[in-house]
GROMACS .gro file of C-alpha atoms in nm:
model
  410
    1MET     CA    1   5.587   6.332   8.654
    2SER     CA    2   5.442   5.984   8.658
    3GLY     CA    3   5.735   5.826   8.479
    4PRO     CA    4   6.069   5.965   8.361
    5THR     CA    5   6.110   6.028   7.988
    6CYS     CA    6   6.488   6.002   8.026
    7SER     CA    7   6.700   5.860   8.293
    8ARG     CA    8   6.762   6.085   8.590
    9ARG     CA    9   7.137   6.055   8.549
   10SER     CA   10   7.101   6.156   8.186
   11CYS     CA   11   6.905   6.462   8.298
   12ALA     CA   12   7.182   6.556   8.540
   13SER     CA   13   7.440   6.516   8.265
   14ARG     CA   14   7.241   6.738   8.028
   15VAL     CA   15   7.203   7.005   8.292
   16ALA     CA   16   7.580   6.997   8.355
   17ASP     CA   17   7.639   7.033   7.978
   18ALA     CA   18   7.403   7.331   7.967
   19ALA     CA   19   7.583   7.492   8.261
   20ARG     CA   20   7.919   7.453   8.085
   21THR     CA   21   7.776   7.603   7.768
   22LEU     CA   22   7.637   7.904   7.953
   23GLY     CA   23   7.946   7.939   8.164
   24THR     CA   24   7.753   7.947   8.493
   25SER     CA   25   7.596   7.710   8.739
   26LEU     CA   26   7.221   7.645   8.701
   27PRO     CA   27   6.981   7.635   8.997
   28GLY     CA   28   6.784   7.307   9.012
   29TYR     CA   29   6.405   7.291   9.050
   30VAL     CA   30   6.185   6.980   9.047
   31ALA     CA   31   5.814   6.996   8.954
   32VAL     CA   32   5.621   6.670   9.000
   33TYR     CA   33   5.291   6.620   8.819
   34HIS     CA   34   5.104   6.314   8.949
   35ARG     CA   35   4.740   6.217   8.989
   36LEU     CA   36   4.697   6.141   9.356
   37THR     CA   37   4.315   6.143   9.383
   38MET     CA   38   4.017   6.124   9.161
   39SER     CA   39   3.843   6.457   9.215
   40PRO     CA   40   3.500   6.505   9.062
   41PRO     CA   41   3.509   6.756   8.775
   42GLY     CA   42   3.483   7.113   8.892
   43LEU     CA   43   3.527   7.019   9.260
   44SER     CA   44   3.845   7.216   9.310
   45VAL     CA   45   4.137   7.373   9.126
   46PRO     CA   46   4.462   7.174   9.175
   47ALA     CA   47   4.706   7.345   9.411
   48TRP     CA   48   5.083   7.334   9.423
   49TYR     CA   49   5.262   7.219   9.737
   50GLY     CA   50   5.631   7.285   9.752
   51VAL     CA   51   5.939   7.443   9.902
   52SER     CA   52   6.192   7.689   9.756
   53SER     CA   53   6.490   7.885   9.881
   54ALA     CA   54   6.728   8.153   9.768
   55THR     CA   55   7.012   7.920   9.860
   56ARG     CA   56   7.076   7.552   9.799
   57ILE     CA   57   6.850   7.317   9.999
   58VAL     CA   58   7.070   7.074  10.191
   59ASP     CA   59   6.838   6.928  10.458
   60GLY     CA   60   6.497   6.763  10.471
   61GLU     CA   61   6.339   6.983  10.736
   62ARG     CA   62   6.181   7.211  10.480
   63PHE     CA   63   6.013   6.915  10.310
   64GLU     CA   64   5.870   6.803  10.641
   65LEU     CA   65   5.732   7.153  10.698
   66MET     CA   66   5.571   7.147  10.354
   67VAL     CA   67   5.401   6.809  10.424
   68ARG     CA   68   5.273   6.937  10.760
   69ALA     CA   69   5.137   7.248  10.585
   70ALA     CA   70   4.945   7.024  10.341
   71GLU     CA   71   4.804   6.824  10.632
   72ALA     CA   72   4.706   7.145  10.810
   73GLU     CA   73   4.520   7.259  10.502
   74THR     CA   74   4.329   6.932  10.501
   75GLN     CA   75   4.236   6.984  10.865
   76ARG     CA   76   4.120   7.337  10.781
   77LEU     CA   77   3.896   7.204  10.506
   78LEU     CA   78   3.752   6.944  10.742
   79GLY     CA   79   3.663   7.219  10.988
   80ASP     CA   80   3.501   7.442  10.725
   81ALA     CA   81   3.125   7.379  10.736
   82ASP     CA   82   3.072   7.528  10.389
   83THR     CA   83   3.315   7.295  10.211
   84CYS     CA   84   3.323   6.990  10.438
   85THR     CA   85   3.141   6.697  10.278
   86ALA     CA   86   3.207   6.329  10.282
   87THR     CA   87   3.361   6.353   9.937
   88THR     CA   88   3.594   6.643  10.012
   89THR     CA   89   3.694   6.485  10.341
   90ALA     CA   90   3.793   6.159  10.177
   91ILE     CA   91   3.973   6.332   9.891
   92GLY     CA   92   4.161   6.567  10.127
   93ALA     CA   93   4.277   6.285  10.355
   94ALA     CA   94   4.382   6.070  10.059
   95ARG     CA   95   4.570   6.357   9.899
   96ALA     CA   96   4.759   6.442  10.218
   97ALA     CA   97   4.864   6.081  10.273
   98ALA     CA   98   4.961   6.031   9.909
   99LEU     CA   99   5.149   6.364   9.901
  100ALA     CA  100   5.361   6.263  10.203
  101SER     CA  101   5.451   5.935  10.036
  102LEU     CA  102   5.520   6.101   9.700
  103VAL     CA  103   5.745   6.366   9.862
  104GLY     CA  104   5.947   6.097  10.037
  105TRP     CA  105   5.983   5.897   9.716
  106THR     CA  106   6.084   6.209   9.516
  107ARG     CA  107   6.351   6.302   9.773
  108ARG     CA  108   6.493   5.950   9.784
  109VAL     CA  109   6.478   5.852   9.419
  110VAL     CA  110   6.468   6.165   9.205
  111ILE     CA  111   6.641   6.435   9.407
  112GLY     CA  112   6.884   6.190   9.563
  113THR     CA  113   6.999   6.080   9.219
  114LEU     CA  114   7.025   6.432   9.078
  115THR     CA  115   7.229   6.559   9.375
  116ASP     CA  116   7.445   6.248   9.413
  117ARG     CA  117   7.809   6.360   9.419
  118MET     CA  118   7.928   6.013   9.322
  119GLN     CA  119   7.781   6.036   8.972
  120PRO     CA  120   8.002   6.142   8.678
  121ALA     CA  121   7.798   6.455   8.601
  122THR     CA  122   7.809   6.765   8.815
  123PRO     CA  123   7.544   6.725   9.090
  124TRP     CA  124   7.241   6.948   9.093
  125GLU     CA  125   7.221   7.248   9.320
  126LEU     CA  126   6.861   7.203   9.440
  127PHE     CA  127   6.683   7.531   9.511
  128GLY     CA  128   6.316   7.418   9.510
  129ALA     CA  129   6.062   7.138   9.453
  130ALA     CA  130   5.685   7.130   9.412
  131TRP     CA  131   5.409   6.870   9.375
  132ILE     CA  132   5.057   6.889   9.238
  133ASP     CA  133   4.762   6.652   9.223
  134CYS     CA  134   4.742   6.689   8.848
  135GLY     CA  135   4.897   6.524   8.545
  136PRO     CA  136   4.879   6.220   8.324
  137ALA     CA  137   4.690   5.905   8.412
  138SER     CA  138   4.854   5.703   8.689
  139GLY     CA  139   4.860   5.333   8.733
  140SER     CA  140   5.054   5.039   8.865
  141ALA     CA  141   5.326   5.088   8.600
  142ASP     CA  142   5.437   5.422   8.747
  143PRO     CA  143   5.760   5.419   8.954
  144TRP     CA  144   5.601   5.572   9.260
  145GLU     CA  145   5.297   5.342   9.235
  146ARG     CA  146   5.530   5.041   9.224
  147ASP     CA  147   5.719   5.174   9.526
  148VAL     CA  148   5.394   5.209   9.721
  149GLN     CA  149   5.282   4.860   9.621
  150ARG     CA  150   5.619   4.713   9.725
  151LYS     CA  151   5.607   4.877  10.068
  152THR     CA  152   5.235   4.833  10.148
  153CYS     CA  153   5.131   4.540   9.930
  154VAL     CA  154   4.842   4.760   9.822
  155THR     CA  155   4.776   4.846   9.460
  156ARG     CA  156   4.643   5.199   9.414
  157ALA     CA  157   4.346   5.251   9.194
  158THR     CA  158   4.408   5.381   8.846
  159VAL     CA  159   4.339   5.756   8.818
  160GLY     CA  160   4.263   5.921   8.487
  161ALA     CA  161   4.456   6.210   8.340
  162SER     CA  162   4.377   6.564   8.438
  163PRO     CA  163   4.213   6.782   8.176
  164LEU     CA  164   4.453   7.004   7.985
  165PRO     CA  165   4.609   7.249   8.020
  166TRP     CA  166   4.802   7.157   8.331
  167PRO     CA  167   4.903   7.452   8.546
  168LEU     CA  168   5.262   7.565   8.544
  169PRO     CA  169   5.455   7.555   8.877
  170GLN     CA  170   5.390   7.925   8.926
  171PRO     CA  171   5.508   7.932   9.292
  172LEU     CA  172   5.849   7.797   9.187
  173ILE     CA  173   5.869   8.038   8.895
  174GLU     CA  174   5.786   8.337   9.115
  175ALA     CA  175   6.033   8.228   9.384
  176THR     CA  176   6.319   8.182   9.137
  177PRO     CA  177   6.591   8.442   9.202
  178ARG     CA  178   6.639   8.677   8.910
  179ARG     CA  179   6.964   8.589   8.738
  180TYR     CA  180   7.064   8.771   8.425
  181TRP     CA  181   7.249   8.550   8.183
  182ARG     CA  182   7.566   8.679   8.028
  183SER     CA  183   7.729   8.507   7.736
  184PRO     CA  184   8.075   8.361   7.790
  185ARG     CA  185   8.207   8.589   7.518
  186ARG     CA  186   8.084   8.895   7.701
  187ILE     CA  187   8.222   8.766   8.026
  188ALA     CA  188   8.556   8.695   7.861
  189GLY     CA  189   8.547   9.041   7.704
  190ALA     CA  190   8.469   9.198   8.041
  191HIS     CA  191   8.755   9.005   8.199
  192ALA     CA  192   8.987   9.114   7.921
  193LEU     CA  193   8.880   9.477   7.965
  194THR     CA  194   8.928   9.446   8.342
  195LEU     CA  195   9.274   9.299   8.296
  196LEU     CA  196   9.358   9.569   8.041
  197ALA     CA  197   9.234   9.843   8.272
  198SER     CA  198   9.430   9.690   8.561
  199ALA     CA  199   9.742   9.668   8.347
  200ALA     CA  200   9.694  10.028   8.234
  201ALA     CA  201   9.648  10.141   8.595
  202VAL     CA  202   9.963   9.956   8.704
  203ALA     CA  203  10.156  10.092   8.406
  204SER     CA  204  10.037  10.448   8.480
  205TRP     CA  205  10.130  10.413   8.846
  206SER     CA  206  10.471  10.273   8.751
  207ALA     CA  207  10.525  10.554   8.498
  208ALA     CA  208  10.432  10.812   8.763
  209GLU     CA  209  10.682  10.657   9.008
  210ASN     CA  210  10.956  10.646   8.741
  211ASN     CA  211  10.893  11.009   8.644
  212GLU     CA  212  10.903  11.118   9.005
  213ALA     CA  213  11.236  10.938   9.047
  214LEU     CA  214  11.369  11.104   8.728
  215LEU     CA  215  11.266  11.452   8.844
  216ASP     CA  216  11.408  11.393   9.193
  217ARG     CA  217  11.741  11.273   9.051
  218ILE     CA  218  11.782  11.565   8.810
  219GLY     CA  219  11.665  11.810   9.077
  220ALA     CA  220  11.925  11.670   9.314
  221ASP     CA  221  12.195  11.704   9.046
  222LEU     CA  222  12.100  12.068   8.982
  223GLY     CA  223  12.095  12.145   9.355
  224GLY     CA  224  12.426  11.972   9.416
  225TYR     CA  225  12.593  12.160   9.129
  226SER     CA  226  12.475  12.497   9.253
  227MET     CA  227  12.601  12.425   9.607
  228ILE     CA  228  12.961  12.354   9.503
  229PRO     CA  229  13.188  12.663   9.524
  230ALA     CA  230  13.376  12.756   9.211
  231ALA     CA  231  13.705  12.712   9.402
  232HIS     CA  232  13.640  12.336   9.423
  233ASP     CA  233  13.679  12.284   9.051
  234ASN     CA  234  13.724  11.907   9.054
  235ALA     CA  235  13.395  11.854   9.239
  236LYS     CA  236  13.235  12.119   9.020
  237ARG     CA  237  13.342  11.933   8.705
  238ASP     CA  238  13.203  11.602   8.838
  239ALA     CA  239  12.869  11.769   8.909
  240LEU     CA  240  12.880  11.932   8.565
  241HIS     CA  241  12.934  11.593   8.403
  242ALA     CA  242  12.620  11.462   8.578
  243LEU     CA  243  12.422  11.759   8.441
  244VAL     CA  244  12.551  11.695   8.090
  245VAL     CA  245  12.442  11.329   8.117
  246ASP     CA  246  12.099  11.441   8.236
  247ARG     CA  247  12.066  11.695   7.955
  248ASP     CA  248  12.171  11.444   7.690
  249GLN     CA  249  11.917  11.191   7.825
  250LEU     CA  250  11.629  11.438   7.813
  251ASP     CA  251  11.739  11.562   7.472
  252ARG     CA  252  11.739  11.203   7.341
  253TYR     CA  253  11.385  11.153   7.476
  254ALA     CA  254  11.278  11.471   7.295
  255ARG     CA  255  11.428  11.350   6.967
  256VAL     CA  256  11.345  10.978   6.953
  257GLY     CA  257  11.055  10.953   7.199
  258VAL     CA  258  10.989  10.886   7.564
  259PRO     CA  259  11.042  10.523   7.677
  260LEU     CA  260  10.733  10.329   7.781
  261ARG     CA  261  10.833  10.324   8.148
  262LEU     CA  262  10.803  10.707   8.154
  263ALA     CA  263  10.509  10.743   7.916
  264PHE     CA  264  10.130  10.718   7.971
  265GLY     CA  265  10.105  11.098   7.987
  266MET     CA  266  10.325  11.117   8.298
  267TYR     CA  267  10.647  11.249   8.139
  268ARG     CA  268  10.756  11.589   8.269
  269GLY     CA  269  11.126  11.580   8.188
  270ALA     CA  270  11.109  11.835   7.905
  271GLN     CA  271  11.042  12.116   8.151
  272LEU     CA  272  11.388  12.061   8.305
  273LEU     CA  273  11.584  12.111   7.983
  274PRO     CA  274  11.603  12.495   8.012
  275ALA     CA  275  11.727  12.471   8.370
  276LEU     CA  276  11.991  12.216   8.271
  277ASP     CA  277  12.109  12.427   7.976
  278THR     CA  278  12.135  12.735   8.195
  279ALA     CA  279  12.331  12.553   8.466
  280ILE     CA  280  12.572  12.398   8.213
  281ALA     CA  281  12.629  12.730   8.040
  282SER     CA  282  12.702  12.899   8.373
  283TYR     CA  283  13.014  12.693   8.435
  284ALA     CA  284  13.331  12.902   8.421
  285PRO     CA  285  13.658  12.713   8.435
  286PRO     CA  286  13.916  12.851   8.681
  287PRO     CA  287  14.188  13.073   8.534
  288PRO     CA  288  14.499  12.886   8.432
  289PRO     CA  289  14.780  12.885   8.684
  290PRO     CA  290  15.015  13.183   8.640
  291ALA     CA  291  15.314  13.137   8.416
  292VAL     CA  292  15.636  13.125   8.620
  293VAL     CA  293  16.001  13.160   8.512
  294THR     CA  294  16.254  13.065   8.780
  295LEU     CA  295  16.599  13.221   8.761
  296ASP     CA  296  16.901  13.083   8.944
  297SER     CA  297  17.035  13.357   9.172
  298MET     CA  298  17.392  13.223   9.140
  299SER     CA  299  17.383  13.297   8.764
  300LEU     CA  300  17.259  13.650   8.828
  301PHE     CA  301  17.430  13.767   9.146
  302ASP     CA  302  17.747  13.713   9.340
  303SER     CA  303  17.708  13.564   9.686
  304GLY     CA  304  17.556  13.810   9.927
  305ARG     CA  305  17.523  14.081   9.658
  306ALA     CA  306  17.214  14.233   9.486
  307GLN     CA  307  17.385  14.376   9.171
  308LEU     CA  308  17.345  14.185   8.844
  309LYS     CA  309  17.666  14.029   8.727
  310PRO     CA  310  17.797  14.132   8.387
  311GLY     CA  311  17.652  13.904   8.120
  312SER     CA  312  17.388  13.764   8.354
  313THR     CA  313  17.106  13.926   8.160
  314ARG     CA  314  17.125  13.650   7.900
  315ALA     CA  315  16.954  13.420   8.154
  316MET     CA  316  16.652  13.659   8.163
  317VAL     CA  317  16.584  13.662   7.786
  318ASP     CA  318  16.319  13.388   7.814
  319ALA     CA  319  16.145  13.580   8.092
  320LEU     CA  320  16.152  13.894   7.879
  321GLU     CA  321  15.988  13.711   7.583
  322MET     CA  322  15.718  13.573   7.810
  323ILE     CA  323  15.641  13.921   7.947
  324LYS     CA  324  15.618  14.074   7.597
  325ALA     CA  325  15.384  13.795   7.485
  326HIS     CA  326  15.137  13.884   7.762
  327PRO     CA  327  15.117  14.263   7.782
  328ASP     CA  328  14.786  14.243   7.966
  329LYS     CA  329  14.934  14.056   8.260
  330ARG     CA  330  15.097  14.199   8.569
  331ILE     CA  331  15.448  14.083   8.661
  332LEU     CA  332  15.542  13.969   9.007
  333VAL     CA  333  15.915  13.943   9.075
  334ALA     CA  334  15.990  13.747   9.393
  335GLY     CA  335  16.330  13.685   9.552
  336HIS     CA  336  16.425  13.380   9.764
  337THR     CA  337  16.737  13.275   9.960
  338ASP     CA  338  16.859  12.972  10.151
  339ASN     CA  339  16.871  12.964  10.530
  340VAL     CA  340  17.237  13.046  10.564
  341GLY     CA  341  17.285  13.367  10.761
  342ASN     CA  342  17.052  13.598  10.947
  343PRO     CA  343  16.685  13.568  10.841
  344GLN     CA  344  16.637  13.945  10.838
  345SER     CA  345  16.944  13.988  10.622
  346ASN     CA  346  16.819  13.716  10.387
  347LEU     CA  347  16.478  13.891  10.364
  348LYS     CA  348  16.642  14.223  10.267
  349LEU     CA  349  16.873  14.050  10.021
  350SER     CA  350  16.587  13.869   9.847
  351THR     CA  351  16.393  14.195   9.817
  352ALA     CA  352  16.692  14.381   9.675
  353ARG     CA  353  16.756  14.109   9.415
  354ALA     CA  354  16.390  14.113   9.309
  355GLN     CA  355  16.413  14.490   9.268
  356ALA     CA  356  16.730  14.458   9.055
  357VAL     CA  357  16.564  14.214   8.817
  358ARG     CA  358  16.254  14.433   8.792
  359ASP     CA  359  16.456  14.742   8.710
  360TRP     CA  360  16.635  14.560   8.426
  361LEU     CA  361  16.307  14.431   8.284
  362ILE     CA  362  16.155  14.781   8.291
  363ASP     CA  363  16.457  14.927   8.111
  364VAL     CA  364  16.462  14.661   7.843
  365SER     CA  365  16.089  14.605   7.784
  366GLY     CA  366  15.962  14.959   7.816
  367ILE     CA  367  15.669  14.836   8.027
  368ALA     CA  368  15.542  15.078   8.287
  369GLU     CA  369  15.664  15.029   8.639
  370THR     CA  370  15.303  15.008   8.757
  371GLN     CA  371  15.274  14.669   8.585
  372PHE     CA  372  15.542  14.528   8.814
  373ALA     CA  373  15.540  14.419   9.175
  374ILE     CA  374  15.829  14.291   9.383
  375GLN     CA  375  15.834  14.069   9.690
  376GLY     CA  376  16.115  13.937   9.904
  377TYR     CA  377  16.054  13.610  10.089
  378GLY     CA  378  16.400  13.540  10.226
  379ASP     CA  379  16.427  13.176  10.335
  380THR     CA  380  16.054  13.135  10.417
  381ARG     CA  381  15.952  12.949  10.101
  382PRO     CA  382  16.209  12.682  10.024
  383ILE     CA  383  16.147  12.440   9.738
  384ALA     CA  384  16.411  12.193   9.856
  385SER     CA  385  16.584  12.097  10.175
  386ASN     CA  386  16.851  12.335  10.298
  387ALA     CA  387  17.044  12.042  10.446
  388SER     CA  388  17.241  11.988  10.123
  389ASP     CA  389  17.438  12.211   9.889
  390ASP     CA  390  17.213  12.119   9.600
  391GLY     CA  391  16.899  12.199   9.802
  392ARG     CA  392  17.036  12.535   9.911
  393ALA     CA  393  17.130  12.617   9.549
  394ARG     CA  394  16.774  12.548   9.436
  395ASN     CA  395  16.632  12.767   9.710
  396ARG     CA  396  16.845  13.066   9.599
  397ARG     CA  397  16.631  13.189   9.314
  398VAL     CA  398  16.425  13.472   9.158
  399GLU     CA  399  16.076  13.384   9.027
  400ILE     CA  400  15.899  13.592   8.762
  401THR     CA  401  15.527  13.524   8.757
  402LEU     CA  402  15.258  13.660   8.523
  403VAL     CA  403  14.940  13.736   8.716
  404PRO     CA  404  14.606  13.818   8.544
  405ASP     CA  405  14.450  14.149   8.639
  406ALA     CA  406  14.174  14.105   8.894
  407PRO     CA  407  13.830  14.186   8.740
  408THR     CA  408  13.704  14.529   8.828
  409THR     CA  409  13.374  14.569   9.003
  410GLN     CA  410  13.120  14.837   8.924
   0.00000   0.00000   0.00000
């Protein structure tokens, strides 16, 4: 260029606007068209001299190498006997000298302004620059010509314009890295899809973790329930309650839908419902405690005797009604005494009293003797302290207990 058509700062501002519109930074390239010499028509085809890089150019060493390469080409032409004439020698020397001056001016004035980080617009990222001895007519009004005149006090001769068409900066074009432009909308869409895919991946991973925790918890509840013996009914009931809560939770998910934290195709809770139903149905409550009627021995027997007193049978009416109401139960009649006297005598006395009560119950109820069992405990199972009269009176007793038949085994 022999003279800017717009201010260099305005160019930098427009490039920055274009970069914002495209949503990406733009590589900067400078192509300088300037008539340096007056070559006779048809003498030679103008050649480009320049430097380019795949990364931003930050130092001047590459420009110096380019100028030395142009000078070396001039020396080569001077040494070529076929092309070396007085005219070509003069033109080559003038072109090399002018090119060195033009490169320095371009770096200082043009590139320096475009890459200035103090300007309001975003500075250029310079990737290449090229110069050619071709272009519009040059004269003393051109910026570079004025710079040369100011420094050397020599006015360069006016050079006419090169014939059209002027060659494109093909070396710069070929060295430009291939960059495929993507619209901001597509980039935004790609980012949105990436975020959506990432969110879906995180949600799926979280759902998998939550489902694993759910299966582990229910599996632990099932295992814990099966490990508790039936004899430990309180613990068994607590474990049963946990299974019922698990079953109700899975049943609710089956009816109203799986929550999002367990969804995304990861839910496997439905496969545990049959196992939970089976475990819950397997619970068998323990049999109720046997019904017991306690009879006061003093109301049935005289002290130290095992014969029923006259009229004492009225005290056994309630026991008789209980026995008749449960014909499927066995009847255990157990006698007890206090600790007064000889233990062996007390044991025999308690057994004899239990037998007397049993015999009366058989006679009155008509129940077979095989349904009855007797046991004498003497003073071995007190229910109160024998240190007081009241305690000893409570320990002298006959207990009638209904016992369920033990289940038969095949």
